[in-house]
Amino acid sequence: MQLHSYTVMVVTKYATISVPVEVKKVLEKAKGDMEWGVFILRLYTEVQRLRGMRAFEELIKTLSEDDLKAIAESSREFRERFTFR
């Protein structure tokens, strides 16, 4: 019986991002034991989510109660008529 041993290496390209030392210290403390890639992607995702929420809140402020009702009704009608063929 022959036994074989294999080593699998996943090669990922990395890049260096230069930041001031003080910024890196703050970010290292915030990231804890997370990998840098995971940490930065989480930061990006959270910023995008918060920007979307802020834009939505600003939109709501500009619309009247009648506008909001009309949008909700239009959305409801669209969902009722929409079907996959």
PDB file of N, CA and C in Angstrom:
ATOM      1  N   MET A   1       0.850  -1.170   0.000  1.00  0.00           N
ATOM      2  CA  MET A   1       0.000   0.000   0.000  1.00  0.00           C
ATOM      3  C   MET A   1       0.899   1.238   0.000  1.00  0.00           C
ATOM      4  N   GLN A   2       0.596   2.171  -0.899  1.00  0.00           N
ATOM      5  CA  GLN A   2       1.365   3.403  -0.959  1.00  0.00           C
ATOM      6  C   GLN A   2       0.566   4.531  -0.331  1.00  0.00           C
ATOM      7  N   LEU A   3       1.211   5.299   0.483  1.00  0.00           N
ATOM      8  CA  LEU A   3       0.590   6.486   1.057  1.00  0.00           C
ATOM      9  C   LEU A   3       1.253   7.705   0.437  1.00  0.00           C
ATOM     10  N   HIS A   4       0.436   8.651   0.077  1.00  0.00           N
ATOM     11  CA  HIS A   4       0.959   9.873  -0.524  1.00  0.00           C
ATOM     12  C   HIS A   4       0.642  11.049   0.382  1.00  0.00           C
ATOM     13  N   SER A   5       1.530  11.957   0.424  1.00  0.00           N
ATOM     14  CA  SER A   5       1.330  13.170   1.204  1.00  0.00           C
ATOM     15  C   SER A   5       1.335  14.355   0.246  1.00  0.00           C
ATOM     16  N   TYR A   6       0.339  15.197   0.393  1.00  0.00           N
ATOM     17  CA  TYR A   6       0.237  16.362  -0.469  1.00  0.00           C
ATOM     18  C   TYR A   6       0.186  17.619   0.381  1.00  0.00           C
ATOM     19  N   THR A   7       0.790  18.647  -0.129  1.00  0.00           N
ATOM     20  CA  THR A   7       0.689  19.960   0.492  1.00  0.00           C
ATOM     21  C   THR A   7      -0.025  20.858  -0.500  1.00  0.00           C
ATOM     22  N   VAL A   8      -1.093  21.475  -0.047  1.00  0.00           N
ATOM     23  CA  VAL A   8      -1.845  22.374  -0.911  1.00  0.00           C
ATOM     24  C   VAL A   8      -1.609  23.793  -0.427  1.00  0.00           C
ATOM     25  N   MET A   9      -1.187  24.640  -1.344  1.00  0.00           N
ATOM     26  CA  MET A   9      -0.978  26.042  -1.000  1.00  0.00           C
ATOM     27  C   MET A   9      -1.927  26.892  -1.829  1.00  0.00           C
ATOM     28  N   VAL A  10      -2.634  27.774  -1.154  1.00  0.00           N
ATOM     29  CA  VAL A  10      -3.479  28.725  -1.855  1.00  0.00           C
ATOM     30  C   VAL A  10      -2.676  30.012  -1.971  1.00  0.00           C
ATOM     31  N   VAL A  11      -2.464  30.429  -3.186  1.00  0.00           N
ATOM     32  CA  VAL A  11      -1.673  31.632  -3.410  1.00  0.00           C
ATOM     33  C   VAL A  11      -2.632  32.789  -3.657  1.00  0.00           C
ATOM     34  N   THR A  12      -2.529  33.781  -2.795  1.00  0.00           N
ATOM     35  CA  THR A  12      -3.362  34.960  -2.917  1.00  0.00           C
ATOM     36  C   THR A  12      -2.457  36.162  -3.101  1.00  0.00           C
ATOM     37  N   LYS A  13      -2.846  37.048  -3.981  1.00  0.00           N
ATOM     38  CA  LYS A  13      -2.057  38.260  -4.173  1.00  0.00           C
ATOM     39  C   LYS A  13      -2.361  39.235  -3.051  1.00  0.00           C
ATOM     40  N   TYR A  14      -1.356  39.883  -2.564  1.00  0.00           N
ATOM     41  CA  TYR A  14      -1.496  40.866  -1.497  1.00  0.00           C
ATOM     42  C   TYR A  14      -0.966  42.205  -1.982  1.00  0.00           C
ATOM     43  N   ALA A  15      -1.468  43.264  -1.382  1.00  0.00           N
ATOM     44  CA  ALA A  15      -0.990  44.612  -1.670  1.00  0.00           C
ATOM     45  C   ALA A  15      -0.739  45.323  -0.350  1.00  0.00           C
ATOM     46  N   THR A  16       0.136  46.279  -0.390  1.00  0.00           N
ATOM     47  CA  THR A  16       0.443  47.067   0.798  1.00  0.00           C
ATOM     48  C   THR A  16      -0.250  48.418   0.681  1.00  0.00           C
ATOM     49  N   ILE A  17      -0.860  48.842   1.767  1.00  0.00           N
ATOM     50  CA  ILE A  17      -1.500  50.152   1.822  1.00  0.00           C
ATOM     51  C   ILE A  17      -0.747  50.968   2.865  1.00  0.00           C
ATOM     52  N   SER A  18      -0.188  52.079   2.444  1.00  0.00           N
ATOM     53  CA  SER A  18       0.568  52.928   3.374  1.00  0.00           C
ATOM     54  C   SER A  18      -0.383  53.865   4.105  1.00  0.00           C
ATOM     55  N   VAL A  19      -0.290  53.842   5.427  1.00  0.00           N
ATOM     56  CA  VAL A  19      -1.089  54.741   6.260  1.00  0.00           C
ATOM     57  C   VAL A  19      -0.179  55.292   7.353  1.00  0.00           C
ATOM     58  N   PRO A  20      -0.530  56.452   7.897  1.00  0.00           N
ATOM     59  CA  PRO A  20       0.273  56.968   9.011  1.00  0.00           C
ATOM     60  C   PRO A  20       0.287  55.978  10.179  1.00  0.00           C
ATOM     61  N   VAL A  21       1.383  55.965  10.922  1.00  0.00           N
ATOM     62  CA  VAL A  21       1.568  55.031  12.034  1.00  0.00           C
ATOM     63  C   VAL A  21       0.424  55.133  13.039  1.00  0.00           C
ATOM     64  N   GLU A  22       0.008  56.343  13.368  1.00  0.00           N
ATOM     65  CA  GLU A  22      -1.071  56.513  14.350  1.00  0.00           C
ATOM     66  C   GLU A  22      -2.380  55.896  13.859  1.00  0.00           C
ATOM     67  N   VAL A  23      -2.658  56.030  12.564  1.00  0.00           N
ATOM     68  CA  VAL A  23      -3.866  55.425  11.992  1.00  0.00           C
ATOM     69  C   VAL A  23      -3.780  53.912  12.109  1.00  0.00           C
ATOM     70  N   LYS A  24      -2.625  53.352  11.796  1.00  0.00           N
ATOM     71  CA  LYS A  24      -2.461  51.901  11.882  1.00  0.00           C
ATOM     72  C   LYS A  24      -2.663  51.409  13.308  1.00  0.00           C
ATOM     73  N   LYS A  25      -2.166  52.146  14.290  1.00  0.00           N
ATOM     74  CA  LYS A  25      -2.350  51.744  15.689  1.00  0.00           C
ATOM     75  C   LYS A  25      -3.829  51.695  16.054  1.00  0.00           C
ATOM     76  N   VAL A  26      -4.571  52.711  15.644  1.00  0.00           N
ATOM     77  CA  VAL A  26      -6.014  52.756  15.939  1.00  0.00           C
ATOM     78  C   VAL A  26      -6.727  51.588  15.258  1.00  0.00           C
ATOM     79  N   LEU A  27      -6.398  51.356  13.984  1.00  0.00           N
ATOM     80  CA  LEU A  27      -7.045  50.271  13.238  1.00  0.00           C
ATOM     81  C   LEU A  27      -6.668  48.901  13.792  1.00  0.00           C
ATOM     82  N   GLU A  28      -5.421  48.702  14.179  1.00  0.00           N
ATOM     83  CA  GLU A  28      -5.008  47.418  14.751  1.00  0.00           C
ATOM     84  C   GLU A  28      -5.776  47.117  16.027  1.00  0.00           C
ATOM     85  N   LYS A  29      -5.981  48.135  16.843  1.00  0.00           N
ATOM     86  CA  LYS A  29      -6.742  47.940  18.077  1.00  0.00           C
ATOM     87  C   LYS A  29      -8.192  47.573  17.755  1.00  0.00           C
ATOM     88  N   ALA A  30      -8.773  48.238  16.762  1.00  0.00           N
ATOM     89  CA  ALA A  30     -10.168  47.978  16.391  1.00  0.00           C
ATOM     90  C   ALA A  30     -10.346  46.605  15.749  1.00  0.00           C
ATOM     91  N   LYS A  31      -9.379  46.161  14.961  1.00  0.00           N
ATOM     92  CA  LYS A  31      -9.530  44.887  14.240  1.00  0.00           C
ATOM     93  C   LYS A  31      -9.338  43.674  15.136  1.00  0.00           C
ATOM     94  N   GLY A  32      -8.641  43.844  16.252  1.00  0.00           N
ATOM     95  CA  GLY A  32      -8.431  42.706  17.138  1.00  0.00           C
ATOM     96  C   GLY A  32      -7.695  41.595  16.423  1.00  0.00           C
ATOM     97  N   ASP A  33      -8.243  40.368  16.495  1.00  0.00           N
ATOM     98  CA  ASP A  33      -7.563  39.226  15.875  1.00  0.00           C
ATOM     99  C   ASP A  33      -8.063  38.916  14.465  1.00  0.00           C
ATOM    100  N   MET A  34      -8.869  39.805  13.891  1.00  0.00           N
ATOM    101  CA  MET A  34      -9.340  39.610  12.516  1.00  0.00           C
ATOM    102  C   MET A  34      -8.186  39.791  11.529  1.00  0.00           C
ATOM    103  N   GLU A  35      -8.286  39.121  10.405  1.00  0.00           N
ATOM    104  CA  GLU A  35      -7.343  39.348   9.315  1.00  0.00           C
ATOM    105  C   GLU A  35      -7.609  40.738   8.745  1.00  0.00           C
ATOM    106  N   TRP A  36      -6.577  41.377   8.213  1.00  0.00           N
ATOM    107  CA  TRP A  36      -6.739  42.720   7.676  1.00  0.00           C
ATOM    108  C   TRP A  36      -7.780  42.777   6.560  1.00  0.00           C
ATOM    109  N   GLY A  37      -7.756  41.808   5.662  1.00  0.00           N
ATOM    110  CA  GLY A  37      -8.715  41.817   4.556  1.00  0.00           C
ATOM    111  C   GLY A  37     -10.149  41.760   5.042  1.00  0.00           C
ATOM    112  N   VAL A  38     -10.415  40.876   5.993  1.00  0.00           N
ATOM    113  CA  VAL A  38     -11.761  40.737   6.557  1.00  0.00           C
ATOM    114  C   VAL A  38     -12.166  42.030   7.253  1.00  0.00           C
ATOM    115  N   PHE A  39     -11.254  42.584   8.041  1.00  0.00           N
ATOM    116  CA  PHE A  39     -11.540  43.808   8.784  1.00  0.00           C
ATOM    117  C   PHE A  39     -11.878  44.967   7.848  1.00  0.00           C
ATOM    118  N   ILE A  40     -11.064  45.163   6.822  1.00  0.00           N
ATOM    119  CA  ILE A  40     -11.290  46.276   5.898  1.00  0.00           C
ATOM    120  C   ILE A  40     -12.585  46.087   5.119  1.00  0.00           C
ATOM    121  N   LEU A  41     -12.881  44.865   4.697  1.00  0.00           N
ATOM    122  CA  LEU A  41     -14.145  44.628   3.990  1.00  0.00           C
ATOM    123  C   LEU A  41     -15.346  44.871   4.898  1.00  0.00           C
ATOM    124  N   ARG A  42     -15.234  44.507   6.179  1.00  0.00           N
ATOM    125  CA  ARG A  42     -16.325  44.795   7.124  1.00  0.00           C
ATOM    126  C   ARG A  42     -16.514  46.294   7.302  1.00  0.00           C
ATOM    127  N   LEU A  43     -15.410  47.028   7.409  1.00  0.00           N
ATOM    128  CA  LEU A  43     -15.505  48.484   7.511  1.00  0.00           C
ATOM    129  C   LEU A  43     -16.212  49.060   6.289  1.00  0.00           C
ATOM    130  N   TYR A  44     -15.805  48.616   5.113  1.00  0.00           N
ATOM    131  CA  TYR A  44     -16.392  49.102   3.868  1.00  0.00           C
ATOM    132  C   TYR A  44     -17.887  48.783   3.807  1.00  0.00           C
ATOM    133  N   THR A  45     -18.246  47.552   4.143  1.00  0.00           N
ATOM    134  CA  THR A  45     -19.648  47.137   4.115  1.00  0.00           C
ATOM    135  C   THR A  45     -20.483  47.973   5.074  1.00  0.00           C
ATOM    136  N   GLU A  46     -19.957  48.215   6.257  1.00  0.00           N
ATOM    137  CA  GLU A  46     -20.679  49.012   7.248  1.00  0.00           C
ATOM    138  C   GLU A  46     -20.856  50.454   6.782  1.00  0.00           C
ATOM    139  N   VAL A  47     -19.822  51.025   6.189  1.00  0.00           N
ATOM    140  CA  VAL A  47     -19.928  52.394   5.674  1.00  0.00           C
ATOM    141  C   VAL A  47     -20.982  52.462   4.576  1.00  0.00           C
ATOM    142  N   GLN A  48     -20.993  51.493   3.674  1.00  0.00           N
ATOM    143  CA  GLN A  48     -21.994  51.476   2.602  1.00  0.00           C
ATOM    144  C   GLN A  48     -23.402  51.362   3.183  1.00  0.00           C
ATOM    145  N   ARG A  49     -23.577  50.509   4.178  1.00  0.00           N
ATOM    146  CA  ARG A  49     -24.887  50.338   4.813  1.00  0.00           C
ATOM    147  C   ARG A  49     -25.340  51.643   5.466  1.00  0.00           C
ATOM    148  N   LEU A  50     -24.445  52.284   6.201  1.00  0.00           N
ATOM    149  CA  LEU A  50     -24.788  53.538   6.874  1.00  0.00           C
ATOM    150  C   LEU A  50     -25.086  54.656   5.880  1.00  0.00           C
ATOM    151  N   ARG A  51     -24.348  54.707   4.785  1.00  0.00           N
ATOM    152  CA  ARG A  51     -24.623  55.716   3.751  1.00  0.00           C
ATOM    153  C   ARG A  51     -26.002  55.496   3.138  1.00  0.00           C
ATOM    154  N   GLY A  52     -26.338  54.244   2.903  1.00  0.00           N
ATOM    155  CA  GLY A  52     -27.660  53.931   2.364  1.00  0.00           C
ATOM    156  C   GLY A  52     -28.765  54.336   3.321  1.00  0.00           C
ATOM    157  N   MET A  53     -28.565  54.037   4.599  1.00  0.00           N
ATOM    158  CA  MET A  53     -29.565  54.419   5.605  1.00  0.00           C
ATOM    159  C   MET A  53     -29.709  55.936   5.672  1.00  0.00           C
ATOM    160  N   ARG A  54     -28.592  56.647   5.657  1.00  0.00           N
ATOM    161  CA  ARG A  54     -28.634  58.108   5.726  1.00  0.00           C
ATOM    162  C   ARG A  54     -29.351  58.683   4.501  1.00  0.00           C
ATOM    163  N   ALA A  55     -29.060  58.146   3.320  1.00  0.00           N
ATOM    164  CA  ALA A  55     -29.713  58.617   2.097  1.00  0.00           C
ATOM    165  C   ALA A  55     -31.213  58.362   2.168  1.00  0.00           C
ATOM    166  N   PHE A  56     -31.599  57.186   2.681  1.00  0.00           N
ATOM    167  CA  PHE A  56     -33.009  56.848   2.817  1.00  0.00           C
ATOM    168  C   PHE A  56     -33.696  57.805   3.785  1.00  0.00           C
ATOM    169  N   GLU A  57     -33.047  58.085   4.912  1.00  0.00           N
ATOM    170  CA  GLU A  57     -33.622  59.005   5.899  1.00  0.00           C
ATOM    171  C   GLU A  57     -33.769  60.411   5.326  1.00  0.00           C
ATOM    172  N   GLU A  58     -32.785  60.856   4.544  1.00  0.00           N
ATOM    173  CA  GLU A  58     -32.878  62.172   3.910  1.00  0.00           C
ATOM    174  C   GLU A  58     -34.015  62.201   2.898  1.00  0.00           C
ATOM    175  N   LEU A  59     -34.179  61.122   2.154  1.00  0.00           N
ATOM    176  CA  LEU A  59     -35.266  61.039   1.179  1.00  0.00           C
ATOM    177  C   LEU A  59     -36.618  61.122   1.871  1.00  0.00           C
ATOM    178  N   ILE A  60     -36.758  60.401   2.969  1.00  0.00           N
ATOM    179  CA  ILE A  60     -38.018  60.417   3.717  1.00  0.00           C
ATOM    180  C   ILE A  60     -38.334  61.830   4.204  1.00  0.00           C
ATOM    181  N   LYS A  61     -37.310  62.566   4.628  1.00  0.00           N
ATOM    182  CA  LYS A  61     -37.524  63.937   5.108  1.00  0.00           C
ATOM    183  C   LYS A  61     -38.061  64.846   4.009  1.00  0.00           C
ATOM    184  N   THR A  62     -37.686  64.558   2.747  1.00  0.00           N
ATOM    185  CA  THR A  62     -38.105  65.429   1.647  1.00  0.00           C
ATOM    186  C   THR A  62     -39.480  65.069   1.104  1.00  0.00           C
ATOM    187  N   LEU A  63     -39.981  63.881   1.432  1.00  0.00           N
ATOM    188  CA  LEU A  63     -41.274  63.440   0.905  1.00  0.00           C
ATOM    189  C   LEU A  63     -42.392  63.735   1.896  1.00  0.00           C
ATOM    190  N   SER A  64     -43.560  64.037   1.343  1.00  0.00           N
ATOM    191  CA  SER A  64     -44.730  64.257   2.194  1.00  0.00           C
ATOM    192  C   SER A  64     -45.347  62.911   2.556  1.00  0.00           C
ATOM    193  N   GLU A  65     -46.284  62.944   3.477  1.00  0.00           N
ATOM    194  CA  GLU A  65     -46.999  61.719   3.868  1.00  0.00           C
ATOM    195  C   GLU A  65     -47.735  61.127   2.666  1.00  0.00           C
ATOM    196  N   ASP A  66     -48.322  61.995   1.829  1.00  0.00           N
ATOM    197  CA  ASP A  66     -49.012  61.514   0.622  1.00  0.00           C
ATOM    198  C   ASP A  66     -48.037  60.863  -0.352  1.00  0.00           C
ATOM    199  N   ASP A  67     -46.843  61.447  -0.498  1.00  0.00           N
ATOM    200  CA  ASP A  67     -45.822  60.847  -1.367  1.00  0.00           C
ATOM    201  C   ASP A  67     -45.453  59.447  -0.883  1.00  0.00           C
ATOM    202  N   LEU A  68     -45.235  59.308   0.422  1.00  0.00           N
ATOM    203  CA  LEU A  68     -44.864  58.007   0.990  1.00  0.00           C
ATOM    204  C   LEU A  68     -45.965  56.978   0.788  1.00  0.00           C
ATOM    205  N   LYS A  69     -47.220  57.391   0.965  1.00  0.00           N
ATOM    206  CA  LYS A  69     -48.347  56.473   0.746  1.00  0.00           C
ATOM    207  C   LYS A  69     -48.421  56.050  -0.715  1.00  0.00           C
ATOM    208  N   ALA A  70     -48.228  56.998  -1.634  1.00  0.00           N
ATOM    209  CA  ALA A  70     -48.274  56.680  -3.064  1.00  0.00           C
ATOM    210  C   ALA A  70     -47.156  55.709  -3.443  1.00  0.00           C
ATOM    211  N   ILE A  71     -45.965  55.907  -2.899  1.00  0.00           N
ATOM    212  CA  ILE A  71     -44.840  55.000  -3.177  1.00  0.00           C
ATOM    213  C   ILE A  71     -45.141  53.606  -2.642  1.00  0.00           C
ATOM    214  N   ALA A  72     -45.664  53.523  -1.431  1.00  0.00           N
ATOM    215  CA  ALA A  72     -45.996  52.223  -0.836  1.00  0.00           C
ATOM    216  C   ALA A  72     -47.060  51.514  -1.658  1.00  0.00           C
ATOM    217  N   GLU A  73     -48.073  52.241  -2.110  1.00  0.00           N
ATOM    218  CA  GLU A  73     -49.145  51.643  -2.918  1.00  0.00           C
ATOM    219  C   GLU A  73     -48.604  51.175  -4.265  1.00  0.00           C
ATOM    220  N   SER A  74     -47.781  51.986  -4.893  1.00  0.00           N
ATOM    221  CA  SER A  74     -47.192  51.609  -6.174  1.00  0.00           C
ATOM    222  C   SER A  74     -46.333  50.353  -6.026  1.00  0.00           C
ATOM    223  N   SER A  75     -45.566  50.277  -4.965  1.00  0.00           N
ATOM    224  CA  SER A  75     -44.726  49.109  -4.709  1.00  0.00           C
ATOM    225  C   SER A  75     -45.576  47.861  -4.495  1.00  0.00           C
ATOM    226  N   ARG A  76     -46.658  48.011  -3.726  1.00  0.00           N
ATOM    227  CA  ARG A  76     -47.554  46.881  -3.468  1.00  0.00           C
ATOM    228  C   ARG A  76     -48.170  46.385  -4.773  1.00  0.00           C
ATOM    229  N   GLU A  77     -48.647  47.306  -5.621  1.00  0.00           N
ATOM    230  CA  GLU A  77     -49.250  46.929  -6.903  1.00  0.00           C
ATOM    231  C   GLU A  77     -48.234  46.234  -7.803  1.00  0.00           C
ATOM    232  N   PHE A  78     -47.024  46.731  -7.834  1.00  0.00           N
ATOM    233  CA  PHE A  78     -45.988  46.115  -8.657  1.00  0.00           C
ATOM    234  C   PHE A  78     -45.733  44.680  -8.215  1.00  0.00           C
ATOM    235  N   ARG A  79     -45.592  44.462  -6.907  1.00  0.00           N
ATOM    236  CA  ARG A  79     -45.330  43.106  -6.393  1.00  0.00           C
ATOM    237  C   ARG A  79     -46.482  42.164  -6.705  1.00  0.00           C
ATOM    238  N   GLU A  80     -47.711  42.665  -6.666  1.00  0.00           N
ATOM    239  CA  GLU A  80     -48.865  41.811  -6.971  1.00  0.00           C
ATOM    240  C   GLU A  80     -48.884  41.411  -8.441  1.00  0.00           C
ATOM    241  N   ARG A  81     -48.479  42.314  -9.333  1.00  0.00           N
ATOM    242  CA  ARG A  81     -48.524  42.030 -10.775  1.00  0.00           C
ATOM    243  C   ARG A  81     -47.286  41.298 -11.269  1.00  0.00           C
ATOM    244  N   PHE A  82     -46.189  41.384 -10.548  1.00  0.00           N
ATOM    245  CA  PHE A  82     -44.930  40.808 -11.001  1.00  0.00           C
ATOM    246  C   PHE A  82     -44.936  39.299 -10.800  1.00  0.00           C
ATOM    247  N   THR A  83     -44.684  38.564 -11.867  1.00  0.00           N
ATOM    248  CA  THR A  83     -44.547  37.106 -11.774  1.00  0.00           C
ATOM    249  C   THR A  83     -43.436  36.662 -12.723  1.00  0.00           C
ATOM    250  N   PHE A  84     -42.781  35.567 -12.380  1.00  0.00           N
ATOM    251  CA  PHE A  84     -41.789  34.985 -13.278  1.00  0.00           C
ATOM    252  C   PHE A  84     -42.518  34.205 -14.347  1.00  0.00           C
ATOM    253  N   ARG A  85     -42.007  34.262 -15.553  1.00  0.00           N
ATOM    254  CA  ARG A  85     -42.653  33.536 -16.654  1.00  0.00           C
ATOM    255  C   ARG A  85     -41.896  32.292 -16.983  1.00  0.00           C
TER     256      ARG A  85
END
